[in-house]
Coordinates of C-alpha atoms and ligand atoms in Angstrom, one line a residue:
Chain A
X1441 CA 48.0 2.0 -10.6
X1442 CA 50.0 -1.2 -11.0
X1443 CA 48.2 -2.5 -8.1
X1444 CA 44.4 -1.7 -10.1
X1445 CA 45.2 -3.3 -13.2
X1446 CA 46.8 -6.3 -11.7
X1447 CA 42.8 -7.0 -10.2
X1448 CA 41.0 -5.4 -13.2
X1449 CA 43.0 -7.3 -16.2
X1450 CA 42.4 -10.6 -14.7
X1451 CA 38.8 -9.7 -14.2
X1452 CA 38.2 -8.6 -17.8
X1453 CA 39.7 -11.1 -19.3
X1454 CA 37.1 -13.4 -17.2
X1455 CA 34.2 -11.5 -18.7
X1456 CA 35.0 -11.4 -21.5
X1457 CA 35.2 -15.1 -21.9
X1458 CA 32.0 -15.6 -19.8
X1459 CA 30.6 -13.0 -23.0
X1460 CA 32.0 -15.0 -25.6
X1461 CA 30.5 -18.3 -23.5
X1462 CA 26.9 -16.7 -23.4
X1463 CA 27.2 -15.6 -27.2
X1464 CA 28.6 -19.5 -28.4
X1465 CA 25.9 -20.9 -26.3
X1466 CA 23.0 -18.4 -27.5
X1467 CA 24.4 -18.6 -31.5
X1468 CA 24.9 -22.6 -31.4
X1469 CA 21.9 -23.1 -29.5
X1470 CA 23.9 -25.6 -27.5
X1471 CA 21.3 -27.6 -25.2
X1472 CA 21.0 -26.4 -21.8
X1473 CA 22.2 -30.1 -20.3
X1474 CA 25.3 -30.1 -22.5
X1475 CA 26.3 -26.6 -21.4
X1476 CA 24.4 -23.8 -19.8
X1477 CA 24.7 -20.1 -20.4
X1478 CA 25.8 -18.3 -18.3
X1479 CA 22.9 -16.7 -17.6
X1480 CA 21.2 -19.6 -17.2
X1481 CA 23.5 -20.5 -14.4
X1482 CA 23.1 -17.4 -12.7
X1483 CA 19.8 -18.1 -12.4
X1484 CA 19.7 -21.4 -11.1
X1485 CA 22.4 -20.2 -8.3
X1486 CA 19.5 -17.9 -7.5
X1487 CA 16.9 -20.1 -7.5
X1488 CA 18.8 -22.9 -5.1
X1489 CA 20.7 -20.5 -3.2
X1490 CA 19.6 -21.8 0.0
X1491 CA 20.4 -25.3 -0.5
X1492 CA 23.7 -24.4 -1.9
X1493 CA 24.1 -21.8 0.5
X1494 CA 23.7 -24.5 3.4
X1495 CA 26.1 -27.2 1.4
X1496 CA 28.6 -24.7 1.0
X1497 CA 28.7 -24.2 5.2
X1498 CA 29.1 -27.5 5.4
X1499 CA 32.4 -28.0 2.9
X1500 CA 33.4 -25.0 4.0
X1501 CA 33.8 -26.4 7.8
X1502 CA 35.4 -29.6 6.8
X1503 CA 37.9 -27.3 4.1
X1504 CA 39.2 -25.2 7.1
X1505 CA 38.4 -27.9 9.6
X1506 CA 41.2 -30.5 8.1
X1507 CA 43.2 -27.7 7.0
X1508 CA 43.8 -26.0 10.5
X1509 CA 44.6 -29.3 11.5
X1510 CA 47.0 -29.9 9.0
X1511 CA 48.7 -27.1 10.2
X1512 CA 48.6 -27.2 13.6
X1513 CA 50.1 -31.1 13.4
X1514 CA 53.0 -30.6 10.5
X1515 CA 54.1 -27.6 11.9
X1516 CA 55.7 -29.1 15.4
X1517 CA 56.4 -31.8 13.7
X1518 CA 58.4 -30.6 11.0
X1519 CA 60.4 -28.8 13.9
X1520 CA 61.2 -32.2 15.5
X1521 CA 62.0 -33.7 12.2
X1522 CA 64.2 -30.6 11.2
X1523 CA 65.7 -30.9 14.2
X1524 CA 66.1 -33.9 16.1
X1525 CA 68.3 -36.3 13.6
X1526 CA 66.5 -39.2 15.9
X1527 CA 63.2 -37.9 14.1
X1528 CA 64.6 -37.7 11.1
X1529 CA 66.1 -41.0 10.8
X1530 CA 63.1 -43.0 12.3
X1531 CA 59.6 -41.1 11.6
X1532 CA 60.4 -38.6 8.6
X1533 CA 61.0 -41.5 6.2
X1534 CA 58.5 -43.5 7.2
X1535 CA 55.9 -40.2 6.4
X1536 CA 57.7 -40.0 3.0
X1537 CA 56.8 -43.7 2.3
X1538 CA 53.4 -42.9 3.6
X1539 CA 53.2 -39.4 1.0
X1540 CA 53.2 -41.9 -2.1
X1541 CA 49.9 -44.0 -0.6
X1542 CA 46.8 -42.3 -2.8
X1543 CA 45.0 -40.7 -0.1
X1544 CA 41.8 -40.6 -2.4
X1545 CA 41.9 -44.3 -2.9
X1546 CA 41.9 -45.2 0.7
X1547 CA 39.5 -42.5 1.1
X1548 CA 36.2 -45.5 1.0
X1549 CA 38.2 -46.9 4.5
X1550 CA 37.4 -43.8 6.1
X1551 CA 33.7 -44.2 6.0
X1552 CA 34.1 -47.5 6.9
X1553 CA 36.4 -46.8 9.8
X1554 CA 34.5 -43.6 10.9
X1555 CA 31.2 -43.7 9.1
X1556 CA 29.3 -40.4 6.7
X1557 CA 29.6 -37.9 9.2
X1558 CA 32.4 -35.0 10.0
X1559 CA 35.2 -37.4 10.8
X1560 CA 35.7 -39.3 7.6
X1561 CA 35.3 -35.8 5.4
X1562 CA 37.9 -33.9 8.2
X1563 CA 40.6 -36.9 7.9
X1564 CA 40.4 -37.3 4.0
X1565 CA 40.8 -33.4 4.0
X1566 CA 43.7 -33.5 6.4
X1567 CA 45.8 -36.0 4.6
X1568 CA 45.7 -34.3 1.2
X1569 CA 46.6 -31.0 3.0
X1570 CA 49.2 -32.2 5.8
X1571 CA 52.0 -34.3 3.2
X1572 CA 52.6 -30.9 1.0
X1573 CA 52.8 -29.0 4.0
X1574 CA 55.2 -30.9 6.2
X1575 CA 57.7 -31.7 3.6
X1576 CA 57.9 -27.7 2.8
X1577 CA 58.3 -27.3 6.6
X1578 CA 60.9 -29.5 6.7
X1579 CA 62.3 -28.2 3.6
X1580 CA 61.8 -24.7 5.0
X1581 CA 63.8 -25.7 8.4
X1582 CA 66.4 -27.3 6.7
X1583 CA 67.3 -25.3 3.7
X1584 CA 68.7 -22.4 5.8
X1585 CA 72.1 -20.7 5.0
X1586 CA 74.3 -22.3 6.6
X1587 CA 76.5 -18.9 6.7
X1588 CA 73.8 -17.5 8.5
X1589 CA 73.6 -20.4 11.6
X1590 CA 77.6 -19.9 11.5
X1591 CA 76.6 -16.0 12.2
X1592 CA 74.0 -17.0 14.5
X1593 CA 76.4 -19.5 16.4
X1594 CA 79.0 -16.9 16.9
X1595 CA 76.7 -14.8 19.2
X1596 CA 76.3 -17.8 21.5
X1597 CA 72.7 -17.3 21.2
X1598 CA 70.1 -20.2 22.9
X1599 CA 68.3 -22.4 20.7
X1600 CA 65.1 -20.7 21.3
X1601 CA 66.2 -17.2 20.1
X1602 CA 67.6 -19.0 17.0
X1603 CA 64.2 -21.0 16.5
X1604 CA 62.4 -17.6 16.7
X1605 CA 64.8 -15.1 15.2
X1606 CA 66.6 -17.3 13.0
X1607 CA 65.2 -20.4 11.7
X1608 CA 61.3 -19.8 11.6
X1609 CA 61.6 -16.8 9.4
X1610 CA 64.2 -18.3 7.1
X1611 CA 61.9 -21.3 6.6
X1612 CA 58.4 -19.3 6.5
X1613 CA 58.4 -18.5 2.8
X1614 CA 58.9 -22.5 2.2
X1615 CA 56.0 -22.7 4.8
X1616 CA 53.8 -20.4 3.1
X1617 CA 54.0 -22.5 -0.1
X1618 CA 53.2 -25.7 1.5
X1619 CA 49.8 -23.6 3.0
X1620 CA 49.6 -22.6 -0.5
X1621 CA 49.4 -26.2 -1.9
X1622 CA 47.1 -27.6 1.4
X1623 CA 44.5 -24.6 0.6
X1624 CA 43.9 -26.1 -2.9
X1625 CA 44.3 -30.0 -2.2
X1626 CA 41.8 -29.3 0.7
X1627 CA 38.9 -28.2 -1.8
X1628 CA 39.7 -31.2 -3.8
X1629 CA 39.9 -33.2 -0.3
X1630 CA 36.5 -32.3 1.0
X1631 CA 34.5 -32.3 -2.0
X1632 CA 35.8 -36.2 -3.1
X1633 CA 34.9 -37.6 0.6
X1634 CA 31.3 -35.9 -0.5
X1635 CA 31.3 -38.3 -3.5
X1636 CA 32.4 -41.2 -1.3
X1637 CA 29.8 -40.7 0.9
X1638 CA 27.7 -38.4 2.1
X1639 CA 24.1 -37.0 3.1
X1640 CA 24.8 -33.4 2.6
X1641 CA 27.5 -30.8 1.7
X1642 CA 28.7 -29.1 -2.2
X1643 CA 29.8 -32.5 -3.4
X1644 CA 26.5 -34.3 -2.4
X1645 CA 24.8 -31.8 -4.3
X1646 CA 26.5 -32.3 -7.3
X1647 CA 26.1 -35.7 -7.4
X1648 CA 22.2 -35.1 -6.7
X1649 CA 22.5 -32.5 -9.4
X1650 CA 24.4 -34.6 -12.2
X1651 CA 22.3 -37.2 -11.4
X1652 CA 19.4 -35.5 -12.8
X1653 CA 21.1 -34.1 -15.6
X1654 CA 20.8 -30.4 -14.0
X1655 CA 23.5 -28.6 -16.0
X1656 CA 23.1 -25.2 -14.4
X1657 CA 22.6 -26.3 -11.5
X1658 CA 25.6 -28.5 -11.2
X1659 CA 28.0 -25.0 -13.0
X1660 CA 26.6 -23.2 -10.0
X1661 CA 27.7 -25.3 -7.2
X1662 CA 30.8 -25.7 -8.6
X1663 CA 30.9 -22.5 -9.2
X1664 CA 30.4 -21.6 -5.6
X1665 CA 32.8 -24.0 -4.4
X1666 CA 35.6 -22.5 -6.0
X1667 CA 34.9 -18.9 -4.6
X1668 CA 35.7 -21.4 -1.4
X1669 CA 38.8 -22.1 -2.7
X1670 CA 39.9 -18.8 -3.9
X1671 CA 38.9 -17.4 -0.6
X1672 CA 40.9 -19.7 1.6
X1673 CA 43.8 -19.5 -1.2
X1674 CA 44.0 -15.8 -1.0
X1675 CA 43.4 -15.4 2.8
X1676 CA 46.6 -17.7 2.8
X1677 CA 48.2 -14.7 0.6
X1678 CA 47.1 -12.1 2.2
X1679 CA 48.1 -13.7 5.9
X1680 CA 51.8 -14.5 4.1
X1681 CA 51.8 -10.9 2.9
X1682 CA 51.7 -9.5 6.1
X1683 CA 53.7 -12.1 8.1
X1684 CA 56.8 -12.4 5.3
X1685 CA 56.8 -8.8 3.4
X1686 CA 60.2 -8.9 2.7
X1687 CA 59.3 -11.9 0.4
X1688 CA 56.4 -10.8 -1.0
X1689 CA 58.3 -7.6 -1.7
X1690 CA 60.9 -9.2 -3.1
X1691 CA 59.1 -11.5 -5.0
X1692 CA 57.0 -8.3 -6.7
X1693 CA 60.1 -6.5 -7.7
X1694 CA 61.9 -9.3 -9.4
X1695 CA 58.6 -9.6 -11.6
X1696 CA 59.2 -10.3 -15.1
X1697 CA 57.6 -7.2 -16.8
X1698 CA 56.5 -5.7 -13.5
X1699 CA 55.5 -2.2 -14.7
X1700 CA 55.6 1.1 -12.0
Chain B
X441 CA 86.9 -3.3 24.1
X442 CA 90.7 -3.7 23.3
X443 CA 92.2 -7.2 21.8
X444 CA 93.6 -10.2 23.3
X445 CA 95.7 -12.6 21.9
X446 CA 94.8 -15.3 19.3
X447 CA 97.1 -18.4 19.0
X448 CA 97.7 -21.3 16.4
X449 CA 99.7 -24.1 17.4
X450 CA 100.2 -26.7 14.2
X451 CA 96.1 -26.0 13.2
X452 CA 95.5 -28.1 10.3
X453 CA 92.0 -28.8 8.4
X454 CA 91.6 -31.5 5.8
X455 CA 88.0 -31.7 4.3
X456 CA 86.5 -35.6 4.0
X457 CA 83.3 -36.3 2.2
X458 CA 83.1 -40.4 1.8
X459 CA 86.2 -41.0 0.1
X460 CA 86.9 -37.5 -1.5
X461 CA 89.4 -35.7 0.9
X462 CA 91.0 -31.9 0.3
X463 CA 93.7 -30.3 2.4
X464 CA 92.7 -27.3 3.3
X465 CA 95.6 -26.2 5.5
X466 CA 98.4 -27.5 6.4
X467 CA 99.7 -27.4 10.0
X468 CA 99.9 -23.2 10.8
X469 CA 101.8 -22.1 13.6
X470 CA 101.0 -18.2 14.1
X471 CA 101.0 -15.9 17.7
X472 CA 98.9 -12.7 17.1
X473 CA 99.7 -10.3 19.8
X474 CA 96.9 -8.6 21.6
X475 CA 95.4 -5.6 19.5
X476 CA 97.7 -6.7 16.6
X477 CA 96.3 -5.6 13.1
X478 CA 96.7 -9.2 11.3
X479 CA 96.4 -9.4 7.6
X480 CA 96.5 -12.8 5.0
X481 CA 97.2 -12.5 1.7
X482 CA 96.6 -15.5 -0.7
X483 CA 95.7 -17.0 -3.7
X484 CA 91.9 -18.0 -4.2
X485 CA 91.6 -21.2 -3.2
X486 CA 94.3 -21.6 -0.3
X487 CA 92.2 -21.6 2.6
X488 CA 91.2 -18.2 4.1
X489 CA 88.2 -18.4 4.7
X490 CA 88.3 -21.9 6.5
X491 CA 91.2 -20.5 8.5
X492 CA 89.5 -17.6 9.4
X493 CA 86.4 -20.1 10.4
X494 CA 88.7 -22.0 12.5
X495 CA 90.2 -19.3 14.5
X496 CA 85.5 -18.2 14.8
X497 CA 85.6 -22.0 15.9
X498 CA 82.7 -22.4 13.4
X499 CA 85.0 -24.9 11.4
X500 CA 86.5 -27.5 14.2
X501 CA 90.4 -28.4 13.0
X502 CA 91.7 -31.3 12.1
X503 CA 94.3 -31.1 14.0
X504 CA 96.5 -29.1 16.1
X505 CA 94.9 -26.3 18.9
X506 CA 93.8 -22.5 18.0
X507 CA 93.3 -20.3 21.5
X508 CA 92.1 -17.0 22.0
X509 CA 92.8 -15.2 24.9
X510 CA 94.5 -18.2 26.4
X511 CA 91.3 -20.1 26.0
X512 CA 91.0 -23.5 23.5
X513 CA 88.9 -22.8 20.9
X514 CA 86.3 -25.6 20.8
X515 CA 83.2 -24.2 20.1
X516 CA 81.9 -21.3 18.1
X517 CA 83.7 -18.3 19.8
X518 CA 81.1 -15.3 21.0
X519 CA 83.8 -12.7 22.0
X520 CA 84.2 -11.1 18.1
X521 CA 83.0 -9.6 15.6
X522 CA 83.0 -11.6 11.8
X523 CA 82.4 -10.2 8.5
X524 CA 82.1 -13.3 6.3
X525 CA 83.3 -13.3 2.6
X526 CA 79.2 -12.9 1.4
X527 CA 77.3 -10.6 3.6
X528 CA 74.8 -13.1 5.1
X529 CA 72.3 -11.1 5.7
X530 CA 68.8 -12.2 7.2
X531 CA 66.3 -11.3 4.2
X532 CA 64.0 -10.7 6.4
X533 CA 65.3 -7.8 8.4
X534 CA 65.8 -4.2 7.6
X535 CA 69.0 -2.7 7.3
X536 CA 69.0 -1.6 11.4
X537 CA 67.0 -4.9 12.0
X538 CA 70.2 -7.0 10.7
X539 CA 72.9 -4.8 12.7
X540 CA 70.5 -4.7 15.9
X541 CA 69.9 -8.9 15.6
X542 CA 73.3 -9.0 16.8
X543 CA 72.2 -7.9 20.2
X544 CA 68.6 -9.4 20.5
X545 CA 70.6 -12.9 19.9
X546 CA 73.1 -12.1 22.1
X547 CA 70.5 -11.4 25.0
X548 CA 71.4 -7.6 25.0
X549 CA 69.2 -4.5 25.1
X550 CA 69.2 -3.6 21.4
X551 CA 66.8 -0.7 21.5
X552 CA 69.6 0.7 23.7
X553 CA 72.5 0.1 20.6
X554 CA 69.8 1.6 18.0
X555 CA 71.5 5.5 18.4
X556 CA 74.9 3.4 17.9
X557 CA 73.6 1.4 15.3
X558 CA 72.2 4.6 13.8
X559 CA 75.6 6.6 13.9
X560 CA 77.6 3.4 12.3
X561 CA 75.1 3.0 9.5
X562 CA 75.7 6.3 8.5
X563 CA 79.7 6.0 8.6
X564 CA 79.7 3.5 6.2
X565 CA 77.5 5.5 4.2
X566 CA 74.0 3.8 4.5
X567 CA 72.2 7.0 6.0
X568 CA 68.6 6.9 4.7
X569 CA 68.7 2.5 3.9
X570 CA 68.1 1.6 8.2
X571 CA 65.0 0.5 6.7
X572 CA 65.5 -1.2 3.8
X573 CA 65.6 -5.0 3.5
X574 CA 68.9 -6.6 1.7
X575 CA 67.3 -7.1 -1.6
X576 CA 67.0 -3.5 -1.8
X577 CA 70.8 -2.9 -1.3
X578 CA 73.7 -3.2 -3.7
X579 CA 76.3 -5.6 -2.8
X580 CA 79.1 -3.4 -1.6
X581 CA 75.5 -2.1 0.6
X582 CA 75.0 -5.1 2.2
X583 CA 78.7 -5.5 3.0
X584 CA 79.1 -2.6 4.7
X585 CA 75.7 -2.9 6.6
X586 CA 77.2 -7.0 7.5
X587 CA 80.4 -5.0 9.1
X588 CA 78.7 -2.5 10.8
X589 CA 76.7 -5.6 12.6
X590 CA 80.3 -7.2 13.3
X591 CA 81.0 -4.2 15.3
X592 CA 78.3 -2.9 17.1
X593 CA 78.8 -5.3 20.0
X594 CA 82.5 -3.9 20.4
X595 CA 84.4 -6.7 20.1
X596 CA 88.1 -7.2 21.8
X597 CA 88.2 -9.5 18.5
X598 CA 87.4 -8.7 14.5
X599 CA 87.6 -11.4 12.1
X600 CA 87.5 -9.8 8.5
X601 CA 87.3 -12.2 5.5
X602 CA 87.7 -9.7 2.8
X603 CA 85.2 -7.5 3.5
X604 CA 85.8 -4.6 1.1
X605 CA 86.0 -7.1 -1.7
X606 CA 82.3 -5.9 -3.0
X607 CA 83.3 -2.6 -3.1
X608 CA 84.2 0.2 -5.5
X609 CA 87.5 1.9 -5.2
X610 CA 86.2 4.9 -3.2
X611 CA 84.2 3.5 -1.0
X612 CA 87.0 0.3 -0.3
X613 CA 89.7 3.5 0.3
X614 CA 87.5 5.3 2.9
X615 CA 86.6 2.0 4.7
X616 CA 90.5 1.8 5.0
X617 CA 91.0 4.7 6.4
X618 CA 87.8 4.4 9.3
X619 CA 89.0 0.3 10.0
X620 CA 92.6 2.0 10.9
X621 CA 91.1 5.3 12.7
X622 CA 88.7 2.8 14.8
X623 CA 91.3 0.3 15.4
X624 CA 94.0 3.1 16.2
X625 CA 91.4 3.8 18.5
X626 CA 90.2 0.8 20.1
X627 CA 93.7 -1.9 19.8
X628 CA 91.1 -4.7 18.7
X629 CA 93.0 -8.0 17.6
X630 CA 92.2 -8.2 14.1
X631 CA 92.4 -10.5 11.6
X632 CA 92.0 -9.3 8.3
X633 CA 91.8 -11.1 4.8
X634 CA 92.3 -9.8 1.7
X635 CA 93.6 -10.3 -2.0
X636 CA 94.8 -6.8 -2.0
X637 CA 98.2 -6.7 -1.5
X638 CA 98.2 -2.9 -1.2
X639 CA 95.4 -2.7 1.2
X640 CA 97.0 -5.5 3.8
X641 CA 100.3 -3.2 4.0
X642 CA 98.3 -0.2 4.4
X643 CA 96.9 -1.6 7.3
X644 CA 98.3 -4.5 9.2
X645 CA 101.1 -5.1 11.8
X646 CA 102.1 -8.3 10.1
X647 CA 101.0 -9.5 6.7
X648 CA 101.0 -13.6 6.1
X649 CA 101.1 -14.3 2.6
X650 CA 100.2 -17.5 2.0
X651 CA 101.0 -20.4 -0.7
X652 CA 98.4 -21.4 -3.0
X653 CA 96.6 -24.9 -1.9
X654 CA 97.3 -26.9 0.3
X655 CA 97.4 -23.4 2.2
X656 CA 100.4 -22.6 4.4
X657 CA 102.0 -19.1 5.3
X658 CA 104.7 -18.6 3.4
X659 CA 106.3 -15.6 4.5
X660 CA 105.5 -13.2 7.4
X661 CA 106.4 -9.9 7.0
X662 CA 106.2 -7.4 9.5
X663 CA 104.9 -3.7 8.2
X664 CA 107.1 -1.0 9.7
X665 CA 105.4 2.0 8.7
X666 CA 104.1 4.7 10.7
X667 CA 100.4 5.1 12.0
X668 CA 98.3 6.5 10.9
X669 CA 99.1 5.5 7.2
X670 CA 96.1 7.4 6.0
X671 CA 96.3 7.9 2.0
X672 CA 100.4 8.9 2.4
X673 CA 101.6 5.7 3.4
X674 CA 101.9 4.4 -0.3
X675 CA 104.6 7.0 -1.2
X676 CA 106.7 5.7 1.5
X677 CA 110.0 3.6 0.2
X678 CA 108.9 0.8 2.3
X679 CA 105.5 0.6 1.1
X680 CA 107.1 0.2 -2.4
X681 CA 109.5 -2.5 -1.0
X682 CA 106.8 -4.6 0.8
X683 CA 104.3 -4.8 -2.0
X684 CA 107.5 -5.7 -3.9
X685 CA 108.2 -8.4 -1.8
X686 CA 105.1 -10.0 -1.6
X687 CA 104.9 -9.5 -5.3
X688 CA 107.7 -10.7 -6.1
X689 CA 107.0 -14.2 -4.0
X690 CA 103.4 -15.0 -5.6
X691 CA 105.6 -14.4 -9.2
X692 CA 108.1 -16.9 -7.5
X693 CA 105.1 -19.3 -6.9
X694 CA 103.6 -19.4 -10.3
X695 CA 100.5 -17.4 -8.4
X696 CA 101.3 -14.3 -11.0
X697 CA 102.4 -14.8 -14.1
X698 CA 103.6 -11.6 -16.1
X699 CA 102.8 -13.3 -20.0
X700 CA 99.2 -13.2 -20.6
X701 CA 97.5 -16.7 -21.1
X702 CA 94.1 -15.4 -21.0
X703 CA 93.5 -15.8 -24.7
X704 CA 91.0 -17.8 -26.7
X705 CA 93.6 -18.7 -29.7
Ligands
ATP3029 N1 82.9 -27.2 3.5 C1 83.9 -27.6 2.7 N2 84.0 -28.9 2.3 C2 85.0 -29.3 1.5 N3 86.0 -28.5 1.0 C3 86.0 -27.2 1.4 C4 85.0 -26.7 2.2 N4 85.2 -25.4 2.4 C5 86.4 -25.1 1.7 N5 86.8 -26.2 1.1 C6 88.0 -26.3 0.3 O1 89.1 -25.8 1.0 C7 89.9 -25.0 0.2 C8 90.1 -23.6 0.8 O2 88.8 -23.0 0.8 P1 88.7 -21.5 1.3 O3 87.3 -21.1 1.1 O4 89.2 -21.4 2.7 O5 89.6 -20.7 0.3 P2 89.9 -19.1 0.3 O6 91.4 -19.0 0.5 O7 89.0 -18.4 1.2 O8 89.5 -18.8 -1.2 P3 88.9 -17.4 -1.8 O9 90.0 -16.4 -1.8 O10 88.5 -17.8 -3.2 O11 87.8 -17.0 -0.9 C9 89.3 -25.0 -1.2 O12 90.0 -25.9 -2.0 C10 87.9 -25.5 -1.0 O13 87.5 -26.3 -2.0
MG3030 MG1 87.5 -17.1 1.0

């Protein structure tokens, strides 16, 4: 029951302010370039579906292509930084240093350094995702109980049960939230290498779109983009819900107000 | 597997961190006796727990040598069992998942302890919670789940830091009554901390009370009364006269004072 109305309020709510938007715009008679109604955007996502339909493949490869690599690089790495005080005291702070640099406003490099095509969009995409996600890890490795290593010491155990049994679960709900944080910063990643430059893909559209003052047009790619996001953001839920429950369990039933 | 002997030859720990340093203990001489019931009484604050750690070998000392069974302690010892103060439990492990994690780290067969594990979880009164994770527990829960995973790998050693402290009355009194039956049974060395005066005579060989920071053992005082003590013991004249005696010493020490001060006037 709990589980029902925590989907359908949300939902609801979002219709009912996409009702109230329809009626402002219909009542005002606001001009379709200022803000559509939408109706009106429904349509157009209809109309264009194709071309949006093939833009959206293309983002959508460079979102999960930068973000897998995000993941499959800050993830060992972390390890060796968490674990190897030689890593920490050499590369980790040099990566901090490198955290603060404005990723976006190096982003026009890229394209010089590896032209319009997959490799400037992937990199931009990777950067934005991998700095939240290794300082979690890190975090995650490091901010164990140290009660529990002196339990885990005390049964002599190797350090590759206590990587598996001990430290990778403790640190997986800081993990998860770093994933968390890449899965939206990758959206934002992809779609700004687009406006850099770029012959095709979401962002490309919407600058073709805004360019020619297509309102609806311009609501429905964006529109589209962030079902993207919200898909890769709760596929990143719905993977931690099955690979931490005890978290997400625990995290549900300290809920302020949680109702049964 | 029964106990072997557990030795402290002038052990000392001073904390350092930059310039701030705190003595922890001063130089301890103590000989526990293979399968001795060992208990520490002590104000808060006088270094239990990090003696306790030190004999583990999870706390390296200062100076001085600790050795068990005729061994230097100089890494983490593997040949006990330890109940820490908190339960440190793994969040992310059932109930039978934290006692059983004893094994799988030790390289052991766990699915071969689970009937054991089973049969222990239900002695300290968690049938029906194997699998429940630790947020679902109370906190006397997860204490007794955290001391059923110090034993499950038999241990010829316990270290206890005060692991009925979570516990209501009831529970604490029949906990008292299984340590003795199991250690009657199995002549562990143990080493047992606690702020209850009452419970360390009920159980131990030898009680070390010890004075409030910088930590030292004050008095050793060896508990003559017959086994098993059971729930009888504390009628007996020299149950009265120890508890007296050790009451008596932390009144002596300024530890217990009999005028109230706990007054917001
Ligand atoms: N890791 C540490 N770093 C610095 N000081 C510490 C550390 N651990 C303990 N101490 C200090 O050592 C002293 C003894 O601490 P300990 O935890 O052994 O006391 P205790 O007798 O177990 O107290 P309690 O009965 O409250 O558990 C305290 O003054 C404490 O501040
Ligand atoms: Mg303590």
């Amino acid at each position: 029951m709990a589980r029902i109305r925590s989907v359908a309020q949300p939902l609801l709510l979002a219709l009912a302010v996409l009702v109230l938007w329809e009626a402002a715009v219909r009542l005002f008679d606001v001009p379709n370039y200022l803000l559509p109604a939408p109706t009106a955007i429904l349509a157009d996502l209809a109309r264009r579906w194709p071309r949006i339909l093939g833009g959206a493949w293309i983002t959508g490869l460079e979102i999960l292509g930068g973000f897998g690599m995000a993941v499959v690089i800050s993830l060992p790495l972390a390890t060796g930084i968490a674990f190897s005080a030689w890593m920490a005291r050499t590369i980790y702070p040099l990566i901090v240093a490198f955290q603060v640099v404005p990723k976006i406003a190096i982003a026009p490099i890229f394209v010089i350094w590896f032209g319009i095509g997959w490799i400037s969009k992937l990199t931009l995409v990777f950067l934005l995702c991998f700095f939240p996600m290794l300082v979690n890890n890190v975090a995650g490795f490091r901010g164990i109980n140290p009660e529990i290593m002196d339990f885990a010491r005390s049964t002599g155990a190797n350090s590759w049960r206590l990587f598996w049994r001990i430290r990778l679960p403790s640190a997986l709900p800081s993990i998860f939230t770093g994933l968390r944080i890449g899965a939206v910063n990758a959206v934002t990643g992809a779609v700004v290498a687009e406006f850099i430059a770029s012959d095709r893909g979401l962002g490309y559209l919407l600058l073709e779109y805004n360019g020619n003052l297509l309102a609806s047009a311009v609501f429905a790619t964006v529109f589209v983009l962030s079902a993207i996001g919200l898909s890769i953001y709760y596929a990143v839920e719905g993977i931690e819900r099955l690979a931490i429950p005890w978290h997400t369990a625990q995290r549900q039933s300290e809920k302020v107000g949680e109702q049964t | 597997m029964s106990g072997v002997p557990i030795r402290l030859a002038a052990a000392a720990k001073t904390f350092r961190r930059g310039t701030q340093t705190t003595e922890a203990l001063t130089p301890i001489d103590i000989e526990i006796a293979p399968g001795e019931f060992f208990a520490v009484v002590g104000p808060s604050g006088c270094g239990k727990s990090t003696l306790l750690k030190m004999v583990a070998g999870l706390v390296p000392a200062t100076s001085g040598e600790i050795a068990i069974a005729g061994g230097t302690v100089r890494k983490p010892v593997t040949d006990l069992g330890i109940v820490f103060q908190s339960p440190v439990l793994l969040d992310w492990r059932t109930v039978l998942g934290n006692v059983l994690v004893q094994l799988e780290l030790r390289g052991l067969d766990a699915a071969s302890y689970e009937p054991a594990a089973r049969r222990l979880l239900d002695a300290v009164g968690l049938k029906g919670f194997e699998d429940r994770y630790p947020f679902e527990l109370s906190g006397g829960m997860r204490q007794r789940a955290a001391i059923v995973r110090a034993l499950i790998h038999d241990p010829p050693v316990l270290l206890m830091d005060e692991p009925f402290g979570a516990l209501d009355a009831l529970t604490r009194e029949q906990l008292r009554l299984d340590l003795e039956a199991l250690w009657l049974a199995k002549r562990k060395t143990v080493v047992f901390i606690t702020h209850s005066i009452d419970e360390a005579v009920l159980l131990a060989d030898r009680v070390a009370v010890m004075s409030p920071r910088p930590g030292k053992i004050d008095r050793l005082l060896t508990i003559d009364l017959p086994r098993p003590r059971g729930v009888t013991a504390r009628q007996l004249p020299g149950f009265t006269k120890v508890v007296d005696d050790v009451t008596n010493l932390f009144l002596e020490r300024g530890v217990l004072q009999t005028t109230g001060k706990l007054s917001l006037a």
